CSV table of N, CA and C in Angstrom, one decimal:
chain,number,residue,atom,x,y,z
A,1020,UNK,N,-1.1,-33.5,6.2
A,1020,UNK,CA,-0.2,-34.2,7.1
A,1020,UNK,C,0.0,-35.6,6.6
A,1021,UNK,N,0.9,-35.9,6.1
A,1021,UNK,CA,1.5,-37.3,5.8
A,1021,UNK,C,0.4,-37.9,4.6
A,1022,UNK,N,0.4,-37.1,3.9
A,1022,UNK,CA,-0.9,-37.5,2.7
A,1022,UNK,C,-2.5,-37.8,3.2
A,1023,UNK,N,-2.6,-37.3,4.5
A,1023,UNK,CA,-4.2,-37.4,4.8
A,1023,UNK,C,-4.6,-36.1,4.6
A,1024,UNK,N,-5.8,-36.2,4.6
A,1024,UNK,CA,-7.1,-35.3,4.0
A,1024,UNK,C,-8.2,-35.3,5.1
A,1025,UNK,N,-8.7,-34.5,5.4
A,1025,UNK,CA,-9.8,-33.9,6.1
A,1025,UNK,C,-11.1,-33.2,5.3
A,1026,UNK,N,-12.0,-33.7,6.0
A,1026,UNK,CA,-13.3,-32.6,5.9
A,1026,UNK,C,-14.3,-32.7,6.7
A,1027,UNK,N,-15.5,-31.9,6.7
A,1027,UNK,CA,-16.0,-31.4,7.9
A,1027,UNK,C,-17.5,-31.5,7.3
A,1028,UNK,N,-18.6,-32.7,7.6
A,1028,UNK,CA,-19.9,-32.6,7.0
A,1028,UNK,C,-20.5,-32.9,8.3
A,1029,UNK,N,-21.3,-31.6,8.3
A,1029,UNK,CA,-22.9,-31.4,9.2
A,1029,UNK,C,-21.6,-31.2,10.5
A,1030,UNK,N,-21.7,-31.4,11.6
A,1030,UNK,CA,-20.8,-30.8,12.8
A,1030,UNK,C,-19.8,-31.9,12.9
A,1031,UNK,N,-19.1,-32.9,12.0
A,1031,UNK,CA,-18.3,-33.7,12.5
A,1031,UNK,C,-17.2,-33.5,11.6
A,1032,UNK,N,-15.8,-34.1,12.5
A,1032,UNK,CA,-14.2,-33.9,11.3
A,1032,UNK,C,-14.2,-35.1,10.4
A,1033,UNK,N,-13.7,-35.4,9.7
A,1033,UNK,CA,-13.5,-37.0,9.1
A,1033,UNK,C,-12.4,-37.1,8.7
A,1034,UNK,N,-11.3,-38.1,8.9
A,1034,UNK,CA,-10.2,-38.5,7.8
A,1034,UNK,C,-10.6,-39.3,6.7
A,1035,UNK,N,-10.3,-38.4,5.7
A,1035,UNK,CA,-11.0,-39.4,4.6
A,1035,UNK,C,-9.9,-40.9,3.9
A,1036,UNK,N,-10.3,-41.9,3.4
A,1036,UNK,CA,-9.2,-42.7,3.3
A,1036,UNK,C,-7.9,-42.5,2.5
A,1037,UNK,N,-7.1,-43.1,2.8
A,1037,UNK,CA,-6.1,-42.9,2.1
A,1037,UNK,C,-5.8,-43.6,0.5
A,1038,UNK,N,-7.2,-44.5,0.5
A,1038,UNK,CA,-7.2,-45.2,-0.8
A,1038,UNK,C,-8.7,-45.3,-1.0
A,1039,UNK,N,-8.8,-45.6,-2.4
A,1039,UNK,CA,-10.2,-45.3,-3.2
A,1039,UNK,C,-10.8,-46.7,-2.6
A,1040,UNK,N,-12.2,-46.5,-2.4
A,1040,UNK,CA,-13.0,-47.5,-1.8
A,1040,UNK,C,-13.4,-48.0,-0.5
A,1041,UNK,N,-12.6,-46.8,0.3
A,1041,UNK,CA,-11.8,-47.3,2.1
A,1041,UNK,C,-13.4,-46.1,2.4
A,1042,UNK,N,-13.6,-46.4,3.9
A,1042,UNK,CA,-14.3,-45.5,4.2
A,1042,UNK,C,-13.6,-44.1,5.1
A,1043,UNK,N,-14.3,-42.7,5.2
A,1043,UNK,CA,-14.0,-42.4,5.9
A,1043,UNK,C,-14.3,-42.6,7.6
A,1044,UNK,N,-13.1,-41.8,8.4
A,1044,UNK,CA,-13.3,-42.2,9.8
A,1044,UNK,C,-13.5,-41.3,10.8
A,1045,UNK,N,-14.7,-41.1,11.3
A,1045,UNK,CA,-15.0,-39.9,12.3
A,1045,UNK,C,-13.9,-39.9,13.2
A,1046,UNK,N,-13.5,-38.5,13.3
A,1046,UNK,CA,-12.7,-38.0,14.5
A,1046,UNK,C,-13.0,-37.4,15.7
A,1047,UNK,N,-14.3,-36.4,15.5
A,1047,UNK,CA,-14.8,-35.9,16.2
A,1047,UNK,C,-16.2,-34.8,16.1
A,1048,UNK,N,-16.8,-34.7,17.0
A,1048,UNK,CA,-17.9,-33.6,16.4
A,1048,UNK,C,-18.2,-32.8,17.7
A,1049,UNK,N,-19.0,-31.7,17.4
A,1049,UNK,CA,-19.2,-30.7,17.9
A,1049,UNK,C,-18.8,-29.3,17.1
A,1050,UNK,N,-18.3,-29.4,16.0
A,1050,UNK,CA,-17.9,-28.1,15.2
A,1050,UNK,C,-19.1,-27.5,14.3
A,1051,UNK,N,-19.4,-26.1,14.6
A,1051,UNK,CA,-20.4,-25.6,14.2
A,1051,UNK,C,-20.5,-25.2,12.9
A,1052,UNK,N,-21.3,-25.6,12.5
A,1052,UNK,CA,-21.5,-25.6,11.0
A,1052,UNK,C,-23.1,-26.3,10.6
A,1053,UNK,N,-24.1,-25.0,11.0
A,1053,UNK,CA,-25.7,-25.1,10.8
A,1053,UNK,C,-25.9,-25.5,9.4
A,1054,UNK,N,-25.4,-24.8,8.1
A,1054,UNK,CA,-25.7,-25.3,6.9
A,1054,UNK,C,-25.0,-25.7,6.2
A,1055,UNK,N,-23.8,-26.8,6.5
A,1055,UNK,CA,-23.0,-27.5,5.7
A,1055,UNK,C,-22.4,-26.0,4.8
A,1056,UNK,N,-21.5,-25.4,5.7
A,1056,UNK,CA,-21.2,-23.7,4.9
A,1056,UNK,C,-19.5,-24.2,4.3
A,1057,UNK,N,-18.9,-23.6,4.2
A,1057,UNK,CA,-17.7,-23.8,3.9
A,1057,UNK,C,-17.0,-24.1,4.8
A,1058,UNK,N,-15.9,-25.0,4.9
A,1058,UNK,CA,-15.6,-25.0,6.2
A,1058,UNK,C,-13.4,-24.3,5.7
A,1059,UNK,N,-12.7,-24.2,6.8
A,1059,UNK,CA,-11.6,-23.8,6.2
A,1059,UNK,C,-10.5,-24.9,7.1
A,1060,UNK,N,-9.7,-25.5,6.4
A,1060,UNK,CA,-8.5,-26.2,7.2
A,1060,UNK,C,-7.4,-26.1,6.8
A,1061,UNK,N,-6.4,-26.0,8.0
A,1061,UNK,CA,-5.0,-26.2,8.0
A,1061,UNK,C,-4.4,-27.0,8.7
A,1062,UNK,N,-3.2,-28.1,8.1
A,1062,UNK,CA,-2.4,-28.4,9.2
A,1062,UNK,C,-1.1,-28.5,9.5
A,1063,UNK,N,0.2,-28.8,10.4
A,1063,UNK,CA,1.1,-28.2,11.0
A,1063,UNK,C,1.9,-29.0,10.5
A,1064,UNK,N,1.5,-30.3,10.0
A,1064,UNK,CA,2.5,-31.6,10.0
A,1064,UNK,C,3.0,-31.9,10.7
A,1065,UNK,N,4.4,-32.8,10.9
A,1065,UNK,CA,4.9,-33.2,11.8
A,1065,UNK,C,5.3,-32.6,13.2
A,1066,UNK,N,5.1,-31.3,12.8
A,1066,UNK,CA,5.4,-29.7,13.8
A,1066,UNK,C,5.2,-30.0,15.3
A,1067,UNK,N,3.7,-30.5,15.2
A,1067,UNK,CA,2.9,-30.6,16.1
A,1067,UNK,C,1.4,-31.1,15.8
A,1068,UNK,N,1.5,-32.2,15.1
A,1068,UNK,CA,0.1,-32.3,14.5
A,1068,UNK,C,-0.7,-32.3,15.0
A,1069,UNK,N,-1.4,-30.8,14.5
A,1069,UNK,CA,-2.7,-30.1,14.7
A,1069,UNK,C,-2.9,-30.0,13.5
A,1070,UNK,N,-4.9,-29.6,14.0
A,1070,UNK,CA,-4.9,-29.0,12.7
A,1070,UNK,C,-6.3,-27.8,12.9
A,1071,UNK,N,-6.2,-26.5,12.4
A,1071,UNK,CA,-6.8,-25.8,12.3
A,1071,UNK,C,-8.0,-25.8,11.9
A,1072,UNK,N,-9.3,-25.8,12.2
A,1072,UNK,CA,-10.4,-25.7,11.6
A,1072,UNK,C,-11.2,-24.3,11.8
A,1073,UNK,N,-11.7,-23.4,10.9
A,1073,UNK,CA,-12.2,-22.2,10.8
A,1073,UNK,C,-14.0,-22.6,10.0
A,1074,UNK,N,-15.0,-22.6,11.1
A,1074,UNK,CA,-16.1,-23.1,10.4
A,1074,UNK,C,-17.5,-22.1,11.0
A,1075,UNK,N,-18.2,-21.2,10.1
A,1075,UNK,CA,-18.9,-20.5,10.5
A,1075,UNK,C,-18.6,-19.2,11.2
A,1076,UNK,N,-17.1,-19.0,11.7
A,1076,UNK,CA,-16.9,-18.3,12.1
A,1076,UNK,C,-16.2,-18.2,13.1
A,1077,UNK,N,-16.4,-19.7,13.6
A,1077,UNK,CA,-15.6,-20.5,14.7
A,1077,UNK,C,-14.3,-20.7,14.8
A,1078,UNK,N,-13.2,-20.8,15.3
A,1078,UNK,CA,-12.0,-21.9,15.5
A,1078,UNK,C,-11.7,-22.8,16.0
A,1079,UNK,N,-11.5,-23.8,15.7
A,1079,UNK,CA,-11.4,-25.1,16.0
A,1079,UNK,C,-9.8,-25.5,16.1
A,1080,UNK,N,-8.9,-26.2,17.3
A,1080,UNK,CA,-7.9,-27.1,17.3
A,1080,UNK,C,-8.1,-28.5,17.4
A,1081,UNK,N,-7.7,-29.3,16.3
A,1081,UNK,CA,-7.8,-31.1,16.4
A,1081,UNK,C,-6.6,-30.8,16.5
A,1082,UNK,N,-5.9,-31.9,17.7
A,1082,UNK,CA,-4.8,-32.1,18.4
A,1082,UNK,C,-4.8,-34.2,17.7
A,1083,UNK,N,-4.1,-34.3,16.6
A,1083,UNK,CA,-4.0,-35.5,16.4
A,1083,UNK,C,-3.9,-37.0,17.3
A,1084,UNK,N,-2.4,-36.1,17.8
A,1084,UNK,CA,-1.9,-36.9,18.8
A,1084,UNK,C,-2.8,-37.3,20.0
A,1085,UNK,N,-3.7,-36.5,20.2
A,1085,UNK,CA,-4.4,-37.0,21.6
A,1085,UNK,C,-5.9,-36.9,21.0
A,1086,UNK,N,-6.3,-36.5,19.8
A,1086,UNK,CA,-7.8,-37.2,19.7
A,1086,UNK,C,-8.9,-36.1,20.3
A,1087,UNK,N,-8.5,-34.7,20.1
A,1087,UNK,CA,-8.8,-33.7,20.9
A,1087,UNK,C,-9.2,-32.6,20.2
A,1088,UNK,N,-10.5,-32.2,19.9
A,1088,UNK,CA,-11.3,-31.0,19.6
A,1088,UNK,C,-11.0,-29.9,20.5
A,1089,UNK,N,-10.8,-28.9,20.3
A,1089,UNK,CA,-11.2,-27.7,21.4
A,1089,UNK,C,-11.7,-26.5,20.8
A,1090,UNK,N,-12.3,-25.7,21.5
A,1090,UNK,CA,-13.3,-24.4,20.4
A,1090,UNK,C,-11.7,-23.4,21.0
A,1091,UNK,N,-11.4,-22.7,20.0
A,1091,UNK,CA,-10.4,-21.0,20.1
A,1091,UNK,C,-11.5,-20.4,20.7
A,1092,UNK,N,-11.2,-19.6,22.1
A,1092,UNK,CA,-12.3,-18.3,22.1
A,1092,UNK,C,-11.6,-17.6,21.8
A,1093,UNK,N,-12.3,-16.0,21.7
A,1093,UNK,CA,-11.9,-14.8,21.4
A,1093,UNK,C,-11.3,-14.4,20.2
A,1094,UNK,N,-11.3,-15.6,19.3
A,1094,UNK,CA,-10.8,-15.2,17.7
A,1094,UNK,C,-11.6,-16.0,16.8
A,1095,UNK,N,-12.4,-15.1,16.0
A,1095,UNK,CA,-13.5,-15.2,15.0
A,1095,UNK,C,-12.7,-15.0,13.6
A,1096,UNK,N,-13.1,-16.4,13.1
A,1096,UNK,CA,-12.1,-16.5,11.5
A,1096,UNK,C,-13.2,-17.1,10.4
A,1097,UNK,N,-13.1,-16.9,9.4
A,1097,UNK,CA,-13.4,-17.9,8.2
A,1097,UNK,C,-12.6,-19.1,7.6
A,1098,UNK,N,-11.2,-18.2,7.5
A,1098,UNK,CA,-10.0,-18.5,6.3
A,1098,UNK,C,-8.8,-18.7,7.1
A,1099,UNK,N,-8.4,-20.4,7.4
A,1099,UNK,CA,-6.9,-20.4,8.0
A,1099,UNK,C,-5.9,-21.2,6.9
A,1100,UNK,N,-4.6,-21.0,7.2
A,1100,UNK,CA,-3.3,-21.8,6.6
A,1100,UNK,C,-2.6,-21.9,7.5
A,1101,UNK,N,-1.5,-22.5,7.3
A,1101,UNK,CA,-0.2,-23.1,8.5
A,1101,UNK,C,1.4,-22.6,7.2
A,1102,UNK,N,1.9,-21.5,7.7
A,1102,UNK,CA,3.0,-21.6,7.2
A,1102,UNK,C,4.5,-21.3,8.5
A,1103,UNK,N,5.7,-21.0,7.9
A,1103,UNK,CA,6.8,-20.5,9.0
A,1103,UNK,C,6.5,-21.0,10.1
A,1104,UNK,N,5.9,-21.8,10.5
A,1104,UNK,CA,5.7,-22.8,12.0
A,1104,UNK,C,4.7,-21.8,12.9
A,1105,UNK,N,3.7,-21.0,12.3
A,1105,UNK,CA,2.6,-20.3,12.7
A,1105,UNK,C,1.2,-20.8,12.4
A,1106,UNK,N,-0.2,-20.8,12.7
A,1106,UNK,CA,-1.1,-20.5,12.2
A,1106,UNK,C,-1.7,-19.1,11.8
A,1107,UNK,N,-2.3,-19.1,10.8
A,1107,UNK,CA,-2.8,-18.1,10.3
A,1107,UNK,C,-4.5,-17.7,9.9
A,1108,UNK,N,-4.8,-16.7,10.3
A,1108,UNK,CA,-6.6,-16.8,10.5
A,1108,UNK,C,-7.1,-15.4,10.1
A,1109,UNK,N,-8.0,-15.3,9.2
A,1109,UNK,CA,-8.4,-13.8,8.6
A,1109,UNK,C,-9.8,-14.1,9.2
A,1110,UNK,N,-10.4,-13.0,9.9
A,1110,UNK,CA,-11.9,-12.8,10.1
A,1110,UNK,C,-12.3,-11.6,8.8
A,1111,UNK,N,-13.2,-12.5,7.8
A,1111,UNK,CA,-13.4,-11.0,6.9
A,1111,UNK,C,-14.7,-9.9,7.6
A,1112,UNK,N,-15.0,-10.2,8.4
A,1112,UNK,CA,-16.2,-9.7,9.0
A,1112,UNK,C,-15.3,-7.5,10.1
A,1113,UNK,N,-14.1,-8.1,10.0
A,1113,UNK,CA,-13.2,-7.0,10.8
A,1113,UNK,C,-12.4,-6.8,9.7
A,1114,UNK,N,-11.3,-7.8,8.7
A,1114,UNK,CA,-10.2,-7.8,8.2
A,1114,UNK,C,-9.0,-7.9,9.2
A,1115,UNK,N,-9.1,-8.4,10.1
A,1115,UNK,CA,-7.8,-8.6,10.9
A,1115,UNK,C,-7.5,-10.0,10.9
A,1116,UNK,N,-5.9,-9.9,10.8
A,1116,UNK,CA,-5.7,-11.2,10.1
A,1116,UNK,C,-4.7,-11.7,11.9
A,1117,UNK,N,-4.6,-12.9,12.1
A,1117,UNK,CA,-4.5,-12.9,13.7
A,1117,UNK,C,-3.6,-14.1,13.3
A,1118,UNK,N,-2.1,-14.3,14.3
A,1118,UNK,CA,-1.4,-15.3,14.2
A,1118,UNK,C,-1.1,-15.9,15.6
A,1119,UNK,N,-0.9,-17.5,15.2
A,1119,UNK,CA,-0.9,-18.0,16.6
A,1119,UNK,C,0.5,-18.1,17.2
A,1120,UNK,N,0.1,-18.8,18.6
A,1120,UNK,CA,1.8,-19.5,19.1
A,1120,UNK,C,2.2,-19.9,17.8
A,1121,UNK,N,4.3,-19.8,18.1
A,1121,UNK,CA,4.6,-20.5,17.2
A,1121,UNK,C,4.1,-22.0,17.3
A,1122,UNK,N,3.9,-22.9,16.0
A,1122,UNK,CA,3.2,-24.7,16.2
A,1122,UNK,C,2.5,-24.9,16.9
A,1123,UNK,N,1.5,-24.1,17.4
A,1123,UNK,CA,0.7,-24.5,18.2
A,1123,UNK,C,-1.0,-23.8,18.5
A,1124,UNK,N,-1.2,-24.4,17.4
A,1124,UNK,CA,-2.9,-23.7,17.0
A,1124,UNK,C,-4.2,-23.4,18.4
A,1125,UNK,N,-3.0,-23.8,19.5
A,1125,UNK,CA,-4.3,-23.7,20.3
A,1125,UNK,C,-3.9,-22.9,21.4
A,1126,UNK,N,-3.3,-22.3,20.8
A,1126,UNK,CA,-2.3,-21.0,21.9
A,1126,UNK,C,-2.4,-19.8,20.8
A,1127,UNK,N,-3.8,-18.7,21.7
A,1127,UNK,CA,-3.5,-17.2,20.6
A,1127,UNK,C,-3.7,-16.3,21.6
A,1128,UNK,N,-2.8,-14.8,21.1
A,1128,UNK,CA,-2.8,-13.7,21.7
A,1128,UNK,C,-4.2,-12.7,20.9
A,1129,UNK,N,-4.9,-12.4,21.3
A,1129,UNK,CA,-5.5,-11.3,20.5
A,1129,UNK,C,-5.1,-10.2,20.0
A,1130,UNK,N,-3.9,-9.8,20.7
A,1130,UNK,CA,-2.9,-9.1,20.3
A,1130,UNK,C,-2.1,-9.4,19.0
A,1131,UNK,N,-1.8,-10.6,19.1
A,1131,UNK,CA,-1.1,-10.6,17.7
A,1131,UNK,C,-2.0,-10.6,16.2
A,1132,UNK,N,-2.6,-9.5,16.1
A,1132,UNK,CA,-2.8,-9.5,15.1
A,1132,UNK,C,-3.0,-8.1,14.2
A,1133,UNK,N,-3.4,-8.2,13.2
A,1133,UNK,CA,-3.3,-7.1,12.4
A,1133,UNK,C,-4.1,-6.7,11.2
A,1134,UNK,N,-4.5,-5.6,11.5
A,1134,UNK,CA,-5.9,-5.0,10.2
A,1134,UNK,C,-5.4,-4.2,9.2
A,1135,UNK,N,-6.7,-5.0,8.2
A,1135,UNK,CA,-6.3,-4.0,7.5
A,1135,UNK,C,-6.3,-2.2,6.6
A,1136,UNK,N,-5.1,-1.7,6.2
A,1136,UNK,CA,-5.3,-0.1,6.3
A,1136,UNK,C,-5.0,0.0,5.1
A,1137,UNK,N,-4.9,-0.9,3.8
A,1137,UNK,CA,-4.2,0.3,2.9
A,1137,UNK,C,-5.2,0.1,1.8
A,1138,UNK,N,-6.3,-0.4,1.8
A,1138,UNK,CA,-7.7,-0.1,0.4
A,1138,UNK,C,-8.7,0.1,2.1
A,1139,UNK,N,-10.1,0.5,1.5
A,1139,UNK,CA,-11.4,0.3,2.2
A,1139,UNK,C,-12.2,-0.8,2.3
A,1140,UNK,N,-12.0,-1.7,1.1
A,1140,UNK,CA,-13.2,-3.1,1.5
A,1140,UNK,C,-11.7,-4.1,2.3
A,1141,UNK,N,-13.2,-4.6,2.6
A,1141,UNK,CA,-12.5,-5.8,3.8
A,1141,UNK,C,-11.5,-7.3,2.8
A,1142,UNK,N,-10.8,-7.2,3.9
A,1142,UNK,CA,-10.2,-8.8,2.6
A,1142,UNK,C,-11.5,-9.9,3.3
A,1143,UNK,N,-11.8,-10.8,1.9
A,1143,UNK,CA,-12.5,-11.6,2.0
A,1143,UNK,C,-12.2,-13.3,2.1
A,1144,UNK,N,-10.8,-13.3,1.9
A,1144,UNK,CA,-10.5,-14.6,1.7
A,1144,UNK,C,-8.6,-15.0,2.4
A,1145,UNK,N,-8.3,-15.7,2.3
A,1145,UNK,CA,-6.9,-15.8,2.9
A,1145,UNK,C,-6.0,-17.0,2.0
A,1146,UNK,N,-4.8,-17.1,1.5
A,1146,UNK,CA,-4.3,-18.0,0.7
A,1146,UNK,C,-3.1,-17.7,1.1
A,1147,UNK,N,-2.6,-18.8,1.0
A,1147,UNK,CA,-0.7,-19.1,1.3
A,1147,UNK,C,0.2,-19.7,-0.1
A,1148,UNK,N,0.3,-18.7,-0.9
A,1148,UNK,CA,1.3,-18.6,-2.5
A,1148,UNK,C,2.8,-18.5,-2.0
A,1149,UNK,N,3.8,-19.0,-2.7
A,1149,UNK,CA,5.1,-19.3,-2.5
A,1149,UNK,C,6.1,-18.6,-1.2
A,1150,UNK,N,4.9,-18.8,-0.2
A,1150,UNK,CA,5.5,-18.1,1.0
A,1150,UNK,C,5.0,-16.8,1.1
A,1151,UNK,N,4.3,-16.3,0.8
A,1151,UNK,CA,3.5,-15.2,0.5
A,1151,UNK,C,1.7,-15.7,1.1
A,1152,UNK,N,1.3,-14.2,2.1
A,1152,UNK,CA,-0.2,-14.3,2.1
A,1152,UNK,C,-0.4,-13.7,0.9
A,1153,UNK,N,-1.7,-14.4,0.6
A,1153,UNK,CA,-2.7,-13.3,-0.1
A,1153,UNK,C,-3.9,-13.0,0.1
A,1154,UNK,N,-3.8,-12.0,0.6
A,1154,UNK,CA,-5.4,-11.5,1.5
A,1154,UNK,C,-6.8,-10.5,0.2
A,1155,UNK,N,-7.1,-11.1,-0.3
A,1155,UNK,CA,-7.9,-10.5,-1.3
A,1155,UNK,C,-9.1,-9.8,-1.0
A,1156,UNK,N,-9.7,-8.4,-1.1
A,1156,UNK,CA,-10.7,-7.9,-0.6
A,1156,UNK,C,-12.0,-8.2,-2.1
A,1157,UNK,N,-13.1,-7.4,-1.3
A,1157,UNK,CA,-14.3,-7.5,-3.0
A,1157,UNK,C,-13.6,-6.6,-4.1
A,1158,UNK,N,-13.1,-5.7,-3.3
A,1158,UNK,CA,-12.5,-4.7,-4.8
A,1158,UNK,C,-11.0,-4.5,-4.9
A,1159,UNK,N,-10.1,-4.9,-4.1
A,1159,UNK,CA,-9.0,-4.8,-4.2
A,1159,UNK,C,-8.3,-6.1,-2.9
A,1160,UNK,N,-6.8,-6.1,-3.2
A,1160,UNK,CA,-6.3,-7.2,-2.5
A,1160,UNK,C,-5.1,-6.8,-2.1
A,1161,UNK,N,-3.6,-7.7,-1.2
A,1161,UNK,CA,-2.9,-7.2,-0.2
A,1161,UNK,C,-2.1,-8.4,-0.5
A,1162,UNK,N,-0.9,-8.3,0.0
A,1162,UNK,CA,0.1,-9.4,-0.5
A,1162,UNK,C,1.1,-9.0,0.7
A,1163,UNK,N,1.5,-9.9,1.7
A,1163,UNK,CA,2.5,-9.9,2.7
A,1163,UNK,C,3.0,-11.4,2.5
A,1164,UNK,N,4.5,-10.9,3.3
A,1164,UNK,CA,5.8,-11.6,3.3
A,1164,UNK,C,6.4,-11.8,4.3
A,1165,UNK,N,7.0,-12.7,4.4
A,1165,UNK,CA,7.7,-13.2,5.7
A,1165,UNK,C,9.2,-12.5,5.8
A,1166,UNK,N,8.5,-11.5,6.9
A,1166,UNK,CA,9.7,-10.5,7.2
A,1166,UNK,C,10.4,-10.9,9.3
A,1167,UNK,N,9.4,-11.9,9.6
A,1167,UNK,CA,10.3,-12.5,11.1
A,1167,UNK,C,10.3,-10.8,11.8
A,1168,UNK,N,8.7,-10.2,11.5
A,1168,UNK,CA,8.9,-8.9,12.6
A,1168,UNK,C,9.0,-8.7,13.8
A,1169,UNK,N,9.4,-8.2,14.6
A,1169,UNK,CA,8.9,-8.1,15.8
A,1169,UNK,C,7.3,-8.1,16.3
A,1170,UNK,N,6.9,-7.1,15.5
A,1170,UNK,CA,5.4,-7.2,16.3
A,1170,UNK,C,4.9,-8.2,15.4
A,1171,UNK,N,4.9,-8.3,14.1
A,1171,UNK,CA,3.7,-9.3,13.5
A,1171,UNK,C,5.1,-10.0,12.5
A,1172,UNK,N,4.8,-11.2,12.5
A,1172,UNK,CA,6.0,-12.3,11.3
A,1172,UNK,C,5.9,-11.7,9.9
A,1173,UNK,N,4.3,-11.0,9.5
A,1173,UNK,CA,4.5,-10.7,8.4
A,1173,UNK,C,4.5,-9.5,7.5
A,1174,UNK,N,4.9,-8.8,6.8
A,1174,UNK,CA,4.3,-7.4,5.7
A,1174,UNK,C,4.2,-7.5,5.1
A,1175,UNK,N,3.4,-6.2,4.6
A,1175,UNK,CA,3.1,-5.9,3.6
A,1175,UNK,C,4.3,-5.7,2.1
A,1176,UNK,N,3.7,-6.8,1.1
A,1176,UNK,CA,4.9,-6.3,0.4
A,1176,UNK,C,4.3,-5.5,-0.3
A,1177,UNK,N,5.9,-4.6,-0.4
A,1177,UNK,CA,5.6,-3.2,-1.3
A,1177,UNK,C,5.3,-3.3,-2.6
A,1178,UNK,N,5.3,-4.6,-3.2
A,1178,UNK,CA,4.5,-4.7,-4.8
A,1178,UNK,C,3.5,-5.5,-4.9
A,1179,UNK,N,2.7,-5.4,-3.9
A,1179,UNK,CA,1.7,-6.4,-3.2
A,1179,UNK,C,0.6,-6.2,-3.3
A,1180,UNK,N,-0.1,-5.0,-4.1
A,1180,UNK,CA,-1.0,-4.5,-3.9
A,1180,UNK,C,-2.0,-5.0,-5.3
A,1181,UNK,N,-3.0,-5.3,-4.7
A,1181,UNK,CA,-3.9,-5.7,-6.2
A,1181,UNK,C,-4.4,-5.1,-6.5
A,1182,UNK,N,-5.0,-4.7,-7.5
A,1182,UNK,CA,-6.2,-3.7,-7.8
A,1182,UNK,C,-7.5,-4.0,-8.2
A,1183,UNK,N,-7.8,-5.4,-8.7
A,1183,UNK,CA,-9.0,-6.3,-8.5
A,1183,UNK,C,-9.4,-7.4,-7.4
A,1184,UNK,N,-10.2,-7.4,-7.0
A,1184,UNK,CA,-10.6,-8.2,-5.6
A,1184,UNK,C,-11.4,-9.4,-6.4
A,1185,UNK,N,-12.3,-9.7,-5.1
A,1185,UNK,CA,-12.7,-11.4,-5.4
A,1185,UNK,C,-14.2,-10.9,-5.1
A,1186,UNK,N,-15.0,-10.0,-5.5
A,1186,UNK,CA,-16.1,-9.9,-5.4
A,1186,UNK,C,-16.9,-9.6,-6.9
């Protein structure tokens, strides 16, 4: 968002500075994260600046504008991105990949989302390439595209298919 950077050490957010030597500046805490684990962030930019945080399993909305943490219930993620004026959130523990209101990370349907059927291992990870997900499992991987569907914004593309994973 406007050349800032975020990260997430022991349960708190930080803006880190925008120039070398500046300190970073707490935003907020209460985000769960027992062993300094990986944490995952996205944000909306000017959209609506939010920003998505995915930590332990958690979801997290920082609302810029108002200075405002909130926990997501009911959707368990690792791996988020922000593209087409959506959020986007893979739980690899199911493989269902879950999309939010449009711009607005702190509005989800449980409904909107979608598993996956066409290998057996779970995707493990989530990435946003030239407008394209890429949902990579341990032994194989999945590639959707912004097709503006009715039920889900995105598919599977039909050349999309990997045959080596990330495990």
């Amino acid at each position: 968002l406007n050349g800032a950077s975020w990260t997430v050490a022991g349960d708190t957010l930080y803006q880190l500075p925008f120039t070398s030597g500046g300190s970073a500046t707490e935003l907020a805490d209460g985000i769960t994260n027992p062993d300094d684990s990986n944490v995952s962030i996205a944000g909306s930019g000017d959209v609506s600046f939010q920003l998505m945080i995915a930590s332990s399993g958690v979801l997290y909305c920082y609302d810029i504008s108002t200075d405002t943490l909130t926990e997501i219930p009911d959707i368990s993620a690792s791996y988020v991105t922000y593209t087409d004026g959506a959020f986007y959130a893979v739980d690899p523990t199911t493989s269902n990949l879950y999309v939010s209101a449009p711009a607005d990370v702190s509005s989800w349907d449980v409904l909107d989302v979608i598993q996956r059927s066409d290998y057996a291992d779970k995707w493990v990870t989530l990435m946003l390439s030239h407008g394209e997900l890429w949902l990579p499992g341990s032994q194989s991987g999945s590639v959707y595209f912004s097709s503006n569907g009715a039920e889900f914004p995105f598919s599977p593309s039909p050349s999309g298919k990997v045959h080596r994973g990330n495990g």
